[in-house]
Amino acid sequence: MKIMVVGGGGREHAIIKSLRKNKEITEIYALPGNGGMTGDAICVNIGAKDIEAQVKFAVENKIDYAVIAQDDPLALGAVDALTEVGIPAFGPCARAAEIESSKVFSKDLMKKYNIPTARYEVFDNSADALKYLETAEIPIVVKADGLALGKGVTVAMTREEAMNAVKYAMEDKVFGASGEKIVIEEYLEGPEVSVLSFTDGKVVKPMVSSMDHKRAHDNDEGLNTGGMGTVAPNPFYTEEIADICMETIFLPTINAMVAEGRPFKGCLYFGLMLTKNGPKVIEYNCRFGDPETQVVLPLLESDLLTVLKATTDGTLAETEVKFSDGAACCVVMASDGYPASYKKGFEITMTDAAKEFTYCAGVREENGKLYTNGGRVLGVIATADNLKDAVKKAYERVPEVNFENAYYRKDIGKRSLSALEA
Ligand code: AMP
Ligand code: GLY
C-alpha cells in the first residue's frame, strides 16, 4: 500500500513513524517532508500548499491513501481535491477546516450552539476595536481572524498592549488578510489541556490528553512559540473533566458542524482551558497538534492507518482506538534565539539509537549529513510507564543529539509532575 503524508515537520515525522508499524504499507511519501525523515519516508519536493501538484503526484503514483497533516493544505481544499479524483484522504474538507482557519467562524459556532468559550466581540475596523478597548476589562485577548503561523494571538496584560495588537493587525496589516477581522475576547485562567480527537463526523474518540509548553523559556517565560515540548497524559485532565468535555464540548461541536452542513472528518484538536467555571474552548485546530502528536501517537496501541481510514469511511464507531496506560515526553531542541531570530546551517550529529527517538522538523540533509534548517529543529521523545520516568528518560536522551546553538527548555513536564505530587 502506498501512502502520502502532506507536511514537513515533527508532527509529520511522528505520523510517518507510527504508520511504519503497519506492515501492509510498502511506501510512504512525504510532501515535502524534511531531510531528517529520509530513513522513514521518501521526501518529494512538493510544497504543502501546492494542491495541484499534490493531486498530480497522488494520481501518477497510484497513492492508496493520503494524510493531510498541515493546516494550510486543509484550508486550501487538499482533501476535497484528492477525493474528487478518487483518492481517499485523511482530514476535513475546506468548509470544515474553517473551524481553525477563521476564529470568527469558530467563535460564532460556539455561541450559536452554547459551547463554553471566552466571551468575545468581533471587529472589522480598528476605530471600533480601539473604542471598545477604552473601557474593556484588562487583561484581554486580541486574536487575528485567520491563520497567522501561531502568532495572531496577543494576551494583553495592559490596555496599551491590547491597542497595539489591534493596530498591528488592522492598521499595519502584519497578518495580511488574516487580520482584516479580529476577535477581542475575555481573558481566561486555568491549566491548559490539548485534546486531539478522531472523528468521522458522527462519533468522536478522544486521544490521550497532553500539555504543550508554548513559551520559549523555562517557567513559561519568554515569547510564544509553536511549542517547546509536550507531555501526555495531562494530569489536570481527570476522568470527571473528560466526561464534562465530551458532553459539553466534543459532541456538541461535532453535531454543530453537521447542523451547519460542514461535517468534520479527521483530527479535531480541542485547545481547552480548565477554568474555575468549568472547561472552556480556547481554540480548535482542524489537524493534529505539533508537538502534541509527538507524545500522543507513541502511546497509540491501535493501528494508526486503520483508525485514520475509519474517520474517512465513517466507520469509527466500530473501530477500536486504544492508548497505553503509560506516559510520554517530548523535549524540543531548537536553534538558540527562536522564535525571534536564529542562525541555521549547523551540522547535527546523533547516535544511531537517537534516530529512533527523534522526530525531525527544521532539518536538512546534504551528502548524507544533517544540518539545522529552522527554529524548532527536532523533538527528543521518550515513553515510560509513568510521567516521571518519561520526563527523566527524555532528558537523558537529549545529550545523544548535538548541534551548535542548540537550545531547549529544562522544565518540560515540571508543572504536570508537581500536579501529580500535590
Ligand atoms: P491560540 O493560538 O488561540 O492557541 O492562543 C495561544 C495561546 O494564547 C493559548 O495557548 C493561551 O495560552 C493563550 N490564550 C488564548 N486565548 C486566551 C484567553 N481567552 N485567555 C487567556 N489566554 C488565552
Ligand atoms: N501545539 C499547538 C498547535 O499545534 O497548534
Coordinates of C-alpha atoms and ligand atoms in Angstrom, one line a residue:
M1 CA 0.0 0.0 0.0
K2 CA 1.3 3.5 -0.9
I3 CA 0.7 6.4 1.5
M4 CA 1.5 10.1 1.1
V5 CA 1.7 12.5 4.0
V6 CA 1.4 16.2 3.3
G7 CA 3.5 18.4 5.6
G8 CA 7.1 18.6 6.7
G9 CA 7.5 19.0 10.5
G10 CA 8.0 16.9 13.6
R11 CA 4.2 16.1 13.7
E12 CA 4.5 14.6 10.2
H13 CA 7.6 12.6 11.3
A14 CA 5.6 11.2 14.2
I15 CA 2.7 10.3 11.9
I16 CA 5.1 8.6 9.5
K17 CA 6.9 6.6 12.2
S18 CA 3.6 5.4 13.6
L19 CA 2.3 4.4 10.1
R20 CA 5.5 2.4 9.5
K21 CA 4.4 -0.1 12.1
N22 CA 1.8 -1.3 9.6
K23 CA 3.4 -4.0 7.5
E24 CA 0.9 -3.6 4.7
I25 CA 2.4 -0.2 3.9
T26 CA 5.1 -0.6 1.3
E27 CA 5.9 3.1 0.6
I28 CA 5.4 6.4 2.4
Y29 CA 6.0 9.6 0.6
A30 CA 6.3 12.9 2.5
L31 CA 5.4 16.1 0.6
P32 CA 7.7 17.9 1.2
G33 CA 8.9 16.2 4.4
N34 CA 12.4 17.2 5.6
G35 CA 15.9 15.9 5.5
G36 CA 15.7 14.3 8.9
M37 CA 12.9 11.9 7.7
T38 CA 14.8 10.2 4.9
G39 CA 15.2 6.9 6.8
D40 CA 11.4 6.7 7.3
A41 CA 9.9 8.2 4.1
I42 CA 10.6 9.2 0.6
C43 CA 10.7 13.0 0.6
V44 CA 9.2 14.6 -2.5
N45 CA 9.9 18.2 -3.3
I46 CA 6.2 19.4 -3.5
G47 CA 5.2 22.2 -1.2
A48 CA 2.4 21.7 1.4
K49 CA 0.3 24.5 -0.3
D50 CA 0.7 23.2 -3.8
I51 CA -2.6 21.3 -4.0
E52 CA -2.5 20.8 -7.8
A53 CA 1.0 19.2 -7.7
Q54 CA -0.1 17.0 -4.7
V55 CA -3.1 15.7 -6.7
K56 CA -1.0 15.1 -9.8
F57 CA 1.6 13.2 -7.7
A58 CA -1.0 11.1 -6.0
V59 CA -2.7 10.1 -9.3
E60 CA 0.6 9.4 -11.1
N61 CA 2.0 7.3 -8.2
K62 CA -1.3 5.5 -7.5
I63 CA -1.4 6.6 -3.9
D64 CA -3.9 4.5 -1.9
Y65 CA -4.4 6.9 1.0
A66 CA -3.3 10.5 1.7
V67 CA -2.8 12.0 5.1
I68 CA -3.1 15.8 5.1
A69 CA -1.4 16.8 8.3
Q70 CA -0.9 20.6 7.9
D71 CA -3.4 23.3 8.3
D72 CA -2.8 25.3 5.1
P73 CA -3.5 22.5 2.6
L74 CA -6.6 21.6 4.6
A75 CA -7.9 25.2 4.4
L76 CA -7.0 25.2 0.7
G77 CA -9.1 22.2 0.0
A78 CA -6.5 19.4 -0.4
V79 CA -8.9 16.7 0.9
D80 CA -11.7 18.0 -1.5
A81 CA -9.4 17.9 -4.5
L82 CA -8.0 14.4 -3.7
T83 CA -11.4 13.0 -3.0
E84 CA -12.6 14.4 -6.4
V85 CA -10.1 12.3 -8.2
G86 CA -10.9 9.2 -6.2
I87 CA -8.1 9.2 -3.7
P88 CA -9.3 8.9 -0.1
A89 CA -7.7 11.4 2.2
F90 CA -7.5 12.0 5.9
G91 CA -8.6 15.4 7.2
P92 CA -11.6 17.7 6.9
C93 CA -12.8 19.3 3.7
A94 CA -12.1 23.0 3.3
R95 CA -15.5 24.1 4.6
A96 CA -15.0 22.1 7.8
A97 CA -11.3 23.2 8.1
E98 CA -12.7 26.7 8.6
I99 CA -13.2 25.8 12.3
E100 CA -9.5 26.6 12.6
S101 CA -8.8 29.0 9.7
S102 CA -11.4 31.5 10.9
K103 CA -11.7 32.4 14.5
V104 CA -14.8 34.4 13.8
F105 CA -16.4 31.3 12.4
S106 CA -15.4 29.1 15.3
K107 CA -16.5 31.7 17.9
D108 CA -19.8 32.2 16.3
L109 CA -20.3 28.5 16.1
M110 CA -19.6 28.1 19.8
K111 CA -22.0 31.0 20.7
K112 CA -24.8 29.6 18.5
Y113 CA -24.5 26.0 19.9
N114 CA -23.8 27.0 23.6
I115 CA -20.3 25.5 23.6
P116 CA -18.4 27.0 26.6
T117 CA -15.7 29.6 25.5
A118 CA -14.5 33.0 26.4
R119 CA -17.0 35.9 25.8
Y120 CA -16.0 37.9 22.7
E121 CA -16.7 40.7 20.2
V122 CA -15.8 40.7 16.5
F123 CA -14.5 43.9 14.8
D124 CA -13.8 44.7 11.1
N125 CA -12.2 48.1 11.6
S126 CA -9.7 49.4 14.0
A127 CA -11.6 52.5 15.1
D128 CA -14.4 50.4 16.7
A129 CA -12.0 48.0 18.2
L130 CA -9.9 50.7 19.8
K131 CA -13.1 52.4 21.1
Y132 CA -14.2 49.1 22.7
L133 CA -10.8 48.7 24.3
E134 CA -11.1 52.1 26.0
T135 CA -13.5 50.6 28.6
A136 CA -12.9 46.9 28.3
E137 CA -11.8 44.8 31.3
I138 CA -8.0 44.1 31.3
P139 CA -6.2 41.6 30.8
I140 CA -7.9 40.9 27.5
V141 CA -7.0 38.8 24.4
V142 CA -6.8 40.1 20.8
K143 CA -6.9 37.4 18.0
A144 CA -6.5 37.8 14.3
D145 CA -9.3 36.0 12.5
G146 CA -7.2 34.0 10.1
L147 CA -4.2 31.7 10.1
A148 CA -1.1 33.6 11.3
L149 CA 1.6 30.9 11.9
G150 CA 0.5 30.8 15.6
K151 CA 1.4 34.5 16.0
G152 CA -2.0 36.0 15.7
V153 CA -2.9 35.9 19.4
T154 CA -1.9 38.6 21.9
V155 CA -2.7 38.1 25.6
A156 CA -2.6 41.7 26.6
M157 CA -1.9 42.5 30.3
T158 CA -2.3 46.3 29.7
R159 CA -4.7 48.4 27.7
E160 CA -1.8 49.8 25.6
E161 CA -0.7 46.3 24.7
A162 CA -4.2 45.4 23.5
M163 CA -4.5 48.6 21.5
N164 CA -1.1 48.0 19.9
A165 CA -2.2 44.5 18.9
V166 CA -5.2 45.9 17.2
K167 CA -3.1 48.4 15.3
Y168 CA -0.6 45.8 14.4
A169 CA -3.2 43.6 12.8
M170 CA -5.6 46.1 11.3
E171 CA -3.5 49.2 10.5
D172 CA 0.0 47.8 9.9
K173 CA -1.7 44.7 8.3
V174 CA 1.1 42.4 9.6
F175 CA -1.0 39.3 9.1
G176 CA -2.4 40.4 5.7
A177 CA -5.9 39.3 5.0
S178 CA -5.9 37.2 8.2
G179 CA -6.1 40.4 10.3
E180 CA -8.9 42.1 8.4
K181 CA -11.2 40.9 11.1
I182 CA -10.3 40.4 14.7
V183 CA -11.8 38.8 17.8
I184 CA -11.4 40.5 21.2
E185 CA -12.1 38.1 24.0
E186 CA -12.3 37.7 27.7
Y187 CA -9.1 36.6 29.4
L188 CA -9.4 33.1 31.0
E189 CA -7.3 31.5 33.6
G190 CA -6.5 27.9 34.4
P191 CA -4.4 24.9 33.3
E192 CA -4.4 24.3 29.5
V193 CA -5.1 20.9 28.0
S194 CA -4.8 19.8 24.5
V195 CA -7.2 17.0 23.5
L196 CA -6.8 15.6 20.0
S197 CA -9.6 13.5 18.8
F198 CA -10.5 11.3 15.9
T199 CA -13.9 11.9 14.3
D200 CA -15.8 10.7 11.3
G201 CA -18.4 13.4 11.7
K202 CA -20.7 11.1 13.7
V203 CA -18.7 9.8 16.7
V204 CA -15.8 11.4 18.4
K205 CA -13.0 9.3 20.0
P206 CA -10.6 11.5 22.0
M207 CA -6.9 10.6 22.1
V208 CA -4.8 10.6 25.3
S209 CA -4.7 14.2 26.6
S210 CA -1.5 16.3 26.5
M211 CA 0.1 19.5 27.6
D212 CA 2.0 21.8 25.3
H213 CA 4.7 24.3 26.6
K214 CA 4.3 27.3 24.4
R215 CA 6.6 29.8 25.9
A216 CA 10.2 29.9 24.7
H217 CA 11.8 29.9 28.2
D218 CA 11.6 28.0 31.5
N219 CA 8.8 28.8 33.9
D220 CA 6.6 29.8 31.0
E221 CA 8.5 33.0 30.3
G222 CA 9.5 34.5 27.0
L223 CA 7.8 34.7 23.7
N224 CA 5.0 32.3 22.5
T225 CA 6.4 29.6 20.2
G226 CA 5.0 26.8 18.1
G227 CA 5.6 24.6 21.2
M228 CA 8.8 23.8 23.1
G229 CA 7.8 20.4 24.4
T230 CA 4.9 18.3 25.5
V231 CA 3.8 15.6 27.9
A232 CA 1.0 13.1 27.8
P233 CA -1.3 12.4 29.6
N234 CA -2.1 15.8 31.1
P235 CA -2.7 15.2 34.9
F236 CA -5.1 18.2 35.1
Y237 CA -7.4 16.4 32.7
T238 CA -9.2 14.0 35.1
E239 CA -11.8 11.4 34.1
E240 CA -14.5 13.6 35.5
I241 CA -13.4 16.6 33.4
A242 CA -13.1 14.3 30.4
D243 CA -16.8 13.4 30.8
I244 CA -17.8 17.0 31.1
C245 CA -15.8 17.8 28.0
M246 CA -17.4 15.0 26.0
E247 CA -20.9 16.2 27.0
T248 CA -20.5 20.0 26.8
I249 CA -17.8 20.4 24.1
F250 CA -16.8 17.4 22.0
L251 CA -20.2 16.0 20.9
P252 CA -21.9 19.4 20.7
T253 CA -19.0 20.6 18.3
I254 CA -19.3 17.5 16.1
N255 CA -23.1 17.9 16.0
A256 CA -22.9 21.6 15.3
M257 CA -20.7 21.1 12.3
V258 CA -23.2 18.6 10.9
A259 CA -26.0 21.0 11.6
E260 CA -24.1 23.7 9.7
G261 CA -23.7 21.4 6.7
R262 CA -19.9 21.0 7.3
P263 CA -19.4 17.6 8.8
F264 CA -15.9 17.3 10.2
K265 CA -13.8 14.2 9.5
G266 CA -10.2 13.8 10.6
C267 CA -8.5 15.0 13.7
L268 CA -10.2 17.7 15.6
Y269 CA -8.0 19.3 18.2
F270 CA -9.6 20.9 21.2
G271 CA -7.4 23.5 23.0
L272 CA -9.1 23.8 26.4
M273 CA -8.7 25.9 29.5
L274 CA -9.8 24.4 32.7
T275 CA -11.3 27.5 34.4
K276 CA -12.9 27.6 37.8
N277 CA -16.2 27.8 35.9
G278 CA -15.5 24.6 34.0
P279 CA -13.6 23.6 30.8
K280 CA -13.8 26.2 28.0
V281 CA -12.5 26.1 24.4
I282 CA -9.5 28.4 23.7
E283 CA -9.2 27.2 20.1
Y284 CA -10.0 24.5 17.7
N285 CA -7.4 23.1 15.2
C286 CA -8.5 21.1 12.3
R287 CA -5.5 18.8 12.4
F288 CA -3.0 17.0 14.7
G289 CA -1.1 19.4 17.1
D290 CA 2.6 19.9 16.9
P291 CA 4.3 18.9 19.2
E292 CA 1.3 17.1 20.8
T293 CA 1.3 14.4 18.2
Q294 CA 4.9 13.5 19.1
V295 CA 3.7 12.4 22.6
V296 CA 0.2 11.1 21.7
L297 CA 1.0 8.8 18.8
P298 CA 3.8 6.8 20.6
L299 CA 1.1 5.8 23.1
L300 CA -1.4 4.6 20.5
E301 CA -1.7 0.9 20.6
S302 CA -4.2 0.5 17.7
D303 CA -3.0 0.6 14.1
L304 CA -2.9 4.3 13.0
L305 CA -3.8 3.7 9.4
T306 CA -6.9 1.6 10.4
V307 CA -8.1 4.5 12.6
L308 CA -7.4 7.2 10.0
K309 CA -9.3 5.3 7.3
A310 CA -12.2 4.8 9.7
T311 CA -12.6 8.5 10.0
T312 CA -12.8 8.8 6.2
D313 CA -15.1 5.8 5.7
G314 CA -17.5 6.8 8.6
T315 CA -16.8 3.5 10.5
L316 CA -15.2 5.0 13.6
A317 CA -17.9 3.7 15.9
E318 CA -16.9 0.1 15.1
T319 CA -13.1 0.8 15.2
E320 CA -11.1 0.4 18.3
V321 CA -8.9 3.3 19.3
K322 CA -6.7 2.2 22.2
F323 CA -4.0 4.0 24.0
S324 CA -1.5 2.5 26.5
D325 CA -1.7 3.5 30.2
G326 CA 1.9 4.8 30.0
A327 CA 3.2 8.4 29.5
A328 CA 5.3 10.2 27.0
C329 CA 7.5 13.3 27.0
C330 CA 8.9 15.4 24.0
V331 CA 11.7 17.9 24.5
V332 CA 12.0 20.2 21.5
M333 CA 15.6 21.1 20.6
A334 CA 15.5 24.5 18.9
S335 CA 18.0 26.9 17.4
D336 CA 19.1 29.5 20.1
G337 CA 17.1 32.7 19.5
Y338 CA 13.9 31.0 18.3
P339 CA 11.2 32.3 17.8
A340 CA 12.8 35.7 17.1
S341 CA 16.0 35.4 15.1
Y342 CA 18.3 32.5 14.9
K343 CA 21.1 31.0 12.8
K344 CA 20.8 27.8 10.9
G345 CA 23.0 25.5 8.9
F346 CA 24.8 23.8 11.7
E347 CA 25.6 20.1 11.4
I348 CA 23.6 17.8 13.5
T349 CA 25.1 14.6 14.9
M350 CA 23.3 11.9 16.8
T351 CA 23.8 8.4 18.0
D352 CA 22.2 5.5 16.0
A353 CA 19.8 5.0 18.9
A354 CA 18.7 8.6 18.6
K355 CA 17.4 8.1 15.1
E356 CA 14.7 6.0 16.7
F357 CA 13.6 8.5 19.3
T358 CA 13.9 11.9 17.5
Y359 CA 11.2 13.4 15.3
C360 CA 12.8 15.9 12.9
A361 CA 11.3 19.3 11.9
G362 CA 13.8 22.0 10.9
V363 CA 16.3 19.6 9.4
R364 CA 18.0 19.5 6.0
E365 CA 20.1 16.7 4.5
E366 CA 23.1 17.1 2.3
N367 CA 25.6 14.4 1.2
G368 CA 24.4 12.1 4.0
K369 CA 24.8 14.8 6.7
L370 CA 22.1 16.5 8.6
Y371 CA 22.0 20.3 9.2
T372 CA 19.8 22.6 11.2
N373 CA 17.3 24.3 8.9
G374 CA 14.7 26.0 11.2
G375 CA 13.8 27.3 14.6
R376 CA 12.4 24.1 16.0
V377 CA 15.0 21.6 14.9
L378 CA 13.7 18.3 16.3
G379 CA 12.0 16.6 19.3
V380 CA 13.5 14.0 21.6
I381 CA 10.8 11.6 22.7
A382 CA 10.6 9.0 25.5
T383 CA 7.8 6.8 26.7
A384 CA 7.6 5.1 30.1
D385 CA 5.1 3.6 32.5
N386 CA 4.7 6.9 34.2
L387 CA 5.2 10.6 33.5
K388 CA 8.1 11.0 35.9
D389 CA 10.1 8.3 34.2
A390 CA 9.2 9.5 30.7
V391 CA 10.4 13.0 31.5
K392 CA 13.6 11.7 33.1
K393 CA 14.3 9.4 30.1
A394 CA 13.7 12.2 27.5
Y395 CA 16.2 14.5 29.2
E396 CA 18.7 11.6 29.5
R397 CA 18.4 11.2 25.7
V398 CA 18.9 14.9 24.8
P399 CA 22.8 14.7 25.0
E400 CA 22.7 12.0 22.3
V401 CA 21.8 14.7 19.8
N402 CA 24.3 17.5 19.2
F403 CA 24.4 20.7 17.2
E404 CA 25.9 24.2 17.7
N405 CA 23.4 26.8 19.0
A406 CA 21.1 24.1 20.4
Y407 CA 18.6 25.4 23.0
Y408 CA 15.9 23.5 24.9
R409 CA 13.7 24.1 27.9
K410 CA 14.8 22.4 31.1
D411 CA 11.4 22.2 32.7
I412 CA 9.2 20.3 30.3
G413 CA 6.7 18.3 32.4
K414 CA 7.6 20.1 35.6
R415 CA 4.1 21.6 36.1
S416 CA 2.5 18.3 35.4
L417 CA 4.7 16.4 37.8
S418 CA 4.0 19.0 40.6
A419 CA 0.3 18.5 40.0
L420 CA 0.7 14.7 40.3
E421 CA 2.6 15.2 43.6
A422 CA 0.1 17.7 45.0
Ligands
AMP1 P1 -4.1 30.2 20.4 O1 -3.2 30.5 19.2 O2 -5.5 30.6 20.1 O3 -3.9 28.8 20.9 O4 -3.6 31.1 21.6 C1 -2.3 31.0 22.0 C2 -2.2 31.0 23.5 O5 -2.8 32.2 24.0 C3 -3.1 29.9 24.1 O6 -2.4 28.7 24.2 C4 -3.3 30.5 25.5 O7 -2.2 30.3 26.4 C5 -3.4 32.0 25.2 N1 -4.8 32.4 25.1 C6 -5.6 32.3 24.0 N2 -6.9 32.7 24.3 C7 -6.9 33.1 25.6 C8 -7.9 33.6 26.6 N3 -9.1 33.9 26.2 N4 -7.5 33.8 27.8 C9 -6.2 33.5 28.2 N5 -5.2 33.1 27.4 C10 -5.6 32.8 26.1
GLY2 N1 0.8 22.9 19.6 C1 -0.3 23.7 19.2 C2 -0.7 23.6 17.8 O1 -0.4 22.6 17.1 O2 -1.4 24.4 17.3

